[in-house]
PDB file of N, CA and C in Angstrom:
ATOM      1  N   MET A  73      17.004 -11.792   4.856  1.00  0.00           N
ATOM      2  CA  MET A  73      17.091 -10.436   4.359  1.00  0.00           C
ATOM      3  C   MET A  73      17.484 -10.497   2.889  1.00  0.00           C
ATOM      4  N   SER A  74      16.830  -9.712   2.077  1.00  0.00           N
ATOM      5  CA  SER A  74      17.045  -9.790   0.638  1.00  0.00           C
ATOM      6  C   SER A  74      18.287  -9.037   0.169  1.00  0.00           C
ATOM      7  N   GLU A  75      18.756  -8.097   0.952  1.00  0.00           N
ATOM      8  CA  GLU A  75      19.925  -7.312   0.555  1.00  0.00           C
ATOM      9  C   GLU A  75      21.110  -7.686   1.427  1.00  0.00           C
ATOM     10  N   GLU A  76      22.295  -7.487   0.891  1.00  0.00           N
ATOM     11  CA  GLU A  76      23.504  -7.696   1.660  1.00  0.00           C
ATOM     12  C   GLU A  76      24.000  -6.357   2.178  1.00  0.00           C
ATOM     13  N   PHE A  77      24.937  -6.429   3.113  1.00  0.00           N
ATOM     14  CA  PHE A  77      25.534  -5.214   3.643  1.00  0.00           C
ATOM     15  C   PHE A  77      26.168  -4.428   2.511  1.00  0.00           C
ATOM     16  N   PRO A  78      25.879  -3.137   2.421  1.00  0.00           N
ATOM     17  CA  PRO A  78      26.454  -2.310   1.347  1.00  0.00           C
ATOM     18  C   PRO A  78      27.937  -2.031   1.591  1.00  0.00           C
ATOM     19  N   ASP A  79      28.788  -2.593   0.755  1.00  0.00           N
ATOM     20  CA  ASP A  79      30.232  -2.392   0.888  1.00  0.00           C
ATOM     21  C   ASP A  79      30.681  -1.058   0.307  1.00  0.00           C
ATOM     22  N   ASP A  80      30.060  -0.653  -0.767  1.00  0.00           N
ATOM     23  CA  ASP A  80      30.475   0.553  -1.473  1.00  0.00           C
ATOM     24  C   ASP A  80      29.550   1.713  -1.151  1.00  0.00           C
ATOM     25  N   LEU A  81      30.116   2.899  -1.243  1.00  0.00           N
ATOM     26  CA  LEU A  81      29.305   4.105  -1.092  1.00  0.00           C
ATOM     27  C   LEU A  81      28.425   4.284  -2.319  1.00  0.00           C
ATOM     28  N   PRO A  82      27.262   4.870  -2.130  1.00  0.00           N
ATOM     29  CA  PRO A  82      26.453   5.206  -3.311  1.00  0.00           C
ATOM     30  C   PRO A  82      27.205   6.205  -4.183  1.00  0.00           C
ATOM     31  N   ASP A  83      26.937   6.183  -5.463  1.00  0.00           N
ATOM     32  CA  ASP A  83      27.574   7.126  -6.383  1.00  0.00           C
ATOM     33  C   ASP A  83      27.286   8.556  -5.952  1.00  0.00           C
ATOM     34  N   GLY A  84      28.300   9.392  -6.046  1.00  0.00           N
ATOM     35  CA  GLY A  84      28.127  10.811  -5.791  1.00  0.00           C
ATOM     36  C   GLY A  84      28.360  11.253  -4.360  1.00  0.00           C
ATOM     37  N   ILE A  85      28.698  10.345  -3.456  1.00  0.00           N
ATOM     38  CA  ILE A  85      28.948  10.717  -2.062  1.00  0.00           C
ATOM     39  C   ILE A  85      30.401  11.169  -1.931  1.00  0.00           C
ATOM     40  N   PRO A  86      30.621  12.413  -1.482  1.00  0.00           N
ATOM     41  CA  PRO A  86      31.997  12.874  -1.265  1.00  0.00           C
ATOM     42  C   PRO A  86      32.666  12.070  -0.141  1.00  0.00           C
ATOM     43  N   GLU A  87      33.953  11.896  -0.242  1.00  0.00           N
ATOM     44  CA  GLU A  87      34.693  11.081   0.731  1.00  0.00           C
ATOM     45  C   GLU A  87      34.543  11.614   2.164  1.00  0.00           C
ATOM     46  N   GLU A  88      34.398  12.917   2.325  1.00  0.00           N
ATOM     47  CA  GLU A  88      34.266  13.469   3.681  1.00  0.00           C
ATOM     48  C   GLU A  88      32.947  13.068   4.350  1.00  0.00           C
ATOM     49  N   HIS A  89      32.007  12.564   3.580  1.00  0.00           N
ATOM     50  CA  HIS A  89      30.722  12.121   4.132  1.00  0.00           C
ATOM     51  C   HIS A  89      30.591  10.601   4.120  1.00  0.00           C
ATOM     52  N   ALA A  90      31.695   9.912   3.873  1.00  0.00           N
ATOM     53  CA  ALA A  90      31.658   8.454   3.721  1.00  0.00           C
ATOM     54  C   ALA A  90      31.147   7.750   4.974  1.00  0.00           C
ATOM     55  N   GLU A  91      31.633   8.150   6.132  1.00  0.00           N
ATOM     56  CA  GLU A  91      31.232   7.475   7.369  1.00  0.00           C
ATOM     57  C   GLU A  91      29.734   7.632   7.622  1.00  0.00           C
ATOM     58  N   ARG A  92      29.223   8.846   7.480  1.00  0.00           N
ATOM     59  CA  ARG A  92      27.789   9.080   7.692  1.00  0.00           C
ATOM     60  C   ARG A  92      26.962   8.335   6.644  1.00  0.00           C
ATOM     61  N   ALA A  93      27.428   8.292   5.418  1.00  0.00           N
ATOM     62  CA  ALA A  93      26.699   7.588   4.360  1.00  0.00           C
ATOM     63  C   ALA A  93      26.608   6.098   4.676  1.00  0.00           C
ATOM     64  N   ARG A  94      27.684   5.525   5.183  1.00  0.00           N
ATOM     65  CA  ARG A  94      27.650   4.101   5.539  1.00  0.00           C
ATOM     66  C   ARG A  94      26.706   3.856   6.711  1.00  0.00           C
ATOM     67  N   GLU A  95      26.687   4.769   7.686  1.00  0.00           N
ATOM     68  CA  GLU A  95      25.736   4.655   8.796  1.00  0.00           C
ATOM     69  C   GLU A  95      24.305   4.678   8.273  1.00  0.00           C
ATOM     70  N   LEU A  96      24.029   5.600   7.366  1.00  0.00           N
ATOM     71  CA  LEU A  96      22.688   5.702   6.796  1.00  0.00           C
ATOM     72  C   LEU A  96      22.324   4.448   6.012  1.00  0.00           C
ATOM     73  N   GLN A  97      23.267   3.905   5.274  1.00  0.00           N
ATOM     74  CA  GLN A  97      23.007   2.678   4.523  1.00  0.00           C
ATOM     75  C   GLN A  97      22.645   1.531   5.471  1.00  0.00           C
ATOM     76  N   MET A  98      23.351   1.415   6.585  1.00  0.00           N
ATOM     77  CA  MET A  98      23.046   0.363   7.559  1.00  0.00           C
ATOM     78  C   MET A  98      21.671   0.591   8.187  1.00  0.00           C
ATOM     79  N   GLN A  99      21.371   1.842   8.525  1.00  0.00           N
ATOM     80  CA  GLN A  99      20.067   2.151   9.100  1.00  0.00           C
ATOM     81  C   GLN A  99      18.950   1.829   8.113  1.00  0.00           C
ATOM     82  N   LEU A 100      19.161   2.167   6.847  1.00  0.00           N
ATOM     83  CA  LEU A 100      18.155   1.865   5.824  1.00  0.00           C
ATOM     84  C   LEU A 100      17.967   0.360   5.661  1.00  0.00           C
ATOM     85  N   LEU A 101      19.040  -0.377   5.691  1.00  0.00           N
ATOM     86  CA  LEU A 101      18.959  -1.828   5.577  1.00  0.00           C
ATOM     87  C   LEU A 101      18.126  -2.405   6.725  1.00  0.00           C
ATOM     88  N   ALA A 102      18.391  -1.940   7.938  1.00  0.00           N
ATOM     89  CA  ALA A 102      17.645  -2.413   9.106  1.00  0.00           C
ATOM     90  C   ALA A 102      16.183  -1.985   9.040  1.00  0.00           C
ATOM     91  N   LEU A 103      15.932  -0.743   8.659  1.00  0.00           N
ATOM     92  CA  LEU A 103      14.554  -0.259   8.572  1.00  0.00           C
ATOM     93  C   LEU A 103      13.750  -1.024   7.527  1.00  0.00           C
ATOM     94  N   ARG A 104      14.363  -1.330   6.405  1.00  0.00           N
ATOM     95  CA  ARG A 104      13.656  -2.088   5.358  1.00  0.00           C
ATOM     96  C   ARG A 104      13.328  -3.501   5.838  1.00  0.00           C
ATOM     97  N   ALA A 105      14.229  -4.099   6.592  1.00  0.00           N
ATOM     98  CA  ALA A 105      13.963  -5.431   7.145  1.00  0.00           C
ATOM     99  C   ALA A 105      12.827  -5.360   8.164  1.00  0.00           C
ATOM    100  N   GLN A 106      12.821  -4.325   8.990  1.00  0.00           N
ATOM    101  CA  GLN A 106      11.756  -4.162   9.976  1.00  0.00           C
ATOM    102  C   GLN A 106      10.423  -3.890   9.300  1.00  0.00           C
ATOM    103  N   LEU A 107      10.452  -3.148   8.209  1.00  0.00           N
ATOM    104  CA  LEU A 107       9.225  -2.856   7.470  1.00  0.00           C
ATOM    105  C   LEU A 107       8.579  -4.143   6.968  1.00  0.00           C
ATOM    106  N   GLU A 108       9.399  -5.071   6.488  1.00  0.00           N
ATOM    107  CA  GLU A 108       8.875  -6.333   5.962  1.00  0.00           C
ATOM    108  C   GLU A 108       8.099  -7.123   7.008  1.00  0.00           C
ATOM    109  N   SER A 109       8.514  -7.027   8.267  1.00  0.00           N
ATOM    110  CA  SER A 109       7.857  -7.813   9.310  1.00  0.00           C
ATOM    111  C   SER A 109       6.936  -6.982  10.202  1.00  0.00           C
ATOM    112  N   ALA A 110       6.781  -5.704   9.899  1.00  0.00           N
ATOM    113  CA  ALA A 110       5.962  -4.822  10.738  1.00  0.00           C
ATOM    114  C   ALA A 110       4.477  -5.104  10.554  1.00  0.00           C
ATOM    115  N   ASN A 111       3.726  -4.829  11.614  1.00  0.00           N
ATOM    116  CA  ASN A 111       2.275  -4.941  11.492  1.00  0.00           C
ATOM    117  C   ASN A 111       1.735  -3.701  10.779  1.00  0.00           C
ATOM    118  N   PHE A 112       0.489  -3.762  10.417  1.00  0.00           N
ATOM    119  CA  PHE A 112      -0.124  -2.708   9.609  1.00  0.00           C
ATOM    120  C   PHE A 112       0.031  -1.326  10.239  1.00  0.00           C
ATOM    121  N   GLU A 113      -0.166  -1.226  11.551  1.00  0.00           N
ATOM    122  CA  GLU A 113      -0.106   0.073  12.228  1.00  0.00           C
ATOM    123  C   GLU A 113       1.281   0.706  12.170  1.00  0.00           C
ATOM    124  N   ASN A 114       2.316  -0.104  12.120  1.00  0.00           N
ATOM    125  CA  ASN A 114       3.687   0.419  12.158  1.00  0.00           C
ATOM    126  C   ASN A 114       4.316   0.626  10.786  1.00  0.00           C
ATOM    127  N   LYS A 115       3.728   0.065   9.752  1.00  0.00           N
ATOM    128  CA  LYS A 115       4.337   0.153   8.416  1.00  0.00           C
ATOM    129  C   LYS A 115       4.536   1.594   7.956  1.00  0.00           C
ATOM    130  N   GLU A 116       3.557   2.447   8.172  1.00  0.00           N
ATOM    131  CA  GLU A 116       3.685   3.835   7.713  1.00  0.00           C
ATOM    132  C   GLU A 116       4.803   4.564   8.454  1.00  0.00           C
ATOM    133  N   ALA A 117       4.974   4.289   9.727  1.00  0.00           N
ATOM    134  CA  ALA A 117       6.065   4.905  10.492  1.00  0.00           C
ATOM    135  C   ALA A 117       7.422   4.478   9.925  1.00  0.00           C
ATOM    136  N   TYR A 118       7.551   3.208   9.581  1.00  0.00           N
ATOM    137  CA  TYR A 118       8.802   2.738   8.979  1.00  0.00           C
ATOM    138  C   TYR A 118       9.022   3.380   7.617  1.00  0.00           C
ATOM    139  N   ARG A 119       7.972   3.513   6.827  1.00  0.00           N
ATOM    140  CA  ARG A 119       8.111   4.153   5.509  1.00  0.00           C
ATOM    141  C   ARG A 119       8.570   5.604   5.646  1.00  0.00           C
ATOM    142  N   ARG A 120       8.003   6.323   6.611  1.00  0.00           N
ATOM    143  CA  ARG A 120       8.414   7.719   6.831  1.00  0.00           C
ATOM    144  C   ARG A 120       9.879   7.789   7.237  1.00  0.00           C
ATOM    145  N   LYS A 121      10.290   6.903   8.137  1.00  0.00           N
ATOM    146  CA  LYS A 121      11.679   6.898   8.590  1.00  0.00           C
ATOM    147  C   LYS A 121      12.624   6.551   7.434  1.00  0.00           C
ATOM    148  N   ILE A 122      12.232   5.611   6.593  1.00  0.00           N
ATOM    149  CA  ILE A 122      13.039   5.252   5.418  1.00  0.00           C
ATOM    150  C   ILE A 122      13.164   6.448   4.489  1.00  0.00           C
ATOM    151  N   ASN A 123      12.062   7.133   4.230  1.00  0.00           N
ATOM    152  CA  ASN A 123      12.101   8.321   3.368  1.00  0.00           C
ATOM    153  C   ASN A 123      13.009   9.395   3.950  1.00  0.00           C
ATOM    154  N   GLU A 124      12.967   9.565   5.266  1.00  0.00           N
ATOM    155  CA  GLU A 124      13.818  10.556   5.936  1.00  0.00           C
ATOM    156  C   GLU A 124      15.301  10.215   5.749  1.00  0.00           C
ATOM    157  N   LYS A 125      15.651   8.956   5.966  1.00  0.00           N
ATOM    158  CA  LYS A 125      17.055   8.531   5.827  1.00  0.00           C
ATOM    159  C   LYS A 125      17.513   8.606   4.370  1.00  0.00           C
ATOM    160  N   GLU A 126      16.642   8.239   3.431  1.00  0.00           N
ATOM    161  CA  GLU A 126      16.991   8.352   2.007  1.00  0.00           C
ATOM    162  C   GLU A 126      17.204   9.813   1.626  1.00  0.00           C
ATOM    163  N   GLY A 127      16.393  10.703   2.177  1.00  0.00           N
ATOM    164  CA  GLY A 127      16.559  12.132   1.924  1.00  0.00           C
ATOM    165  C   GLY A 127      17.878  12.649   2.460  1.00  0.00           C
ATOM    166  N   GLU A 128      18.249  12.182   3.643  1.00  0.00           N
ATOM    167  CA  GLU A 128      19.528  12.597   4.224  1.00  0.00           C
ATOM    168  C   GLU A 128      20.698  12.089   3.376  1.00  0.00           C
ATOM    169  N   LEU A 129      20.578  10.870   2.872  1.00  0.00           N
ATOM    170  CA  LEU A 129      21.622  10.317   2.008  1.00  0.00           C
ATOM    171  C   LEU A 129      21.733  11.124   0.711  1.00  0.00           C
ATOM    172  N   GLU A 130      20.613  11.501   0.139  1.00  0.00           N
ATOM    173  CA  GLU A 130      20.617  12.336  -1.073  1.00  0.00           C
ATOM    174  C   GLU A 130      21.234  13.707  -0.790  1.00  0.00           C
ATOM    175  N   ALA A 131      20.969  14.262   0.385  1.00  0.00           N
ATOM    176  CA  ALA A 131      21.538  15.563   0.749  1.00  0.00           C
ATOM    177  C   ALA A 131      23.064  15.487   0.836  1.00  0.00           C
ATOM    178  N   LEU A 132      23.580  14.351   1.288  1.00  0.00           N
ATOM    179  CA  LEU A 132      25.036  14.184   1.342  1.00  0.00           C
ATOM    180  C   LEU A 132      25.643  14.231  -0.055  1.00  0.00           C
ATOM    181  N   LYS A 133      24.923  13.734  -1.028  1.00  0.00           N
ATOM    182  CA  LYS A 133      25.412  13.766  -2.413  1.00  0.00           C
ATOM    183  C   LYS A 133      25.530  15.196  -2.924  1.00  0.00           C
ATOM    184  N   ARG A 134      24.642  16.056  -2.467  1.00  0.00           N
ATOM    185  CA  ARG A 134      24.631  17.443  -2.949  1.00  0.00           C
ATOM    186  C   ARG A 134      25.585  18.345  -2.181  1.00  0.00           C
ATOM    187  N   SER A 135      26.153  17.853  -1.075  1.00  0.00           N
ATOM    188  CA  SER A 135      27.024  18.732  -0.279  1.00  0.00           C
ATOM    189  C   SER A 135      28.481  18.571  -0.624  1.00  0.00           C
TER     190      SER A 135
END
């Protein structure tokens, strides 16, 4: 895996959303690893799921 476990919260995440942000970071890490080894038919599904989780993480920054 090219990335390590994210120890720090992304910039702009309020402390009250820290736990959910860390969960999302772990899910994104796993999804990106799965994307690398996915077959052609599944790659788009992984990309959509990654975009969804990244969007949720961005929403936490705005709340």
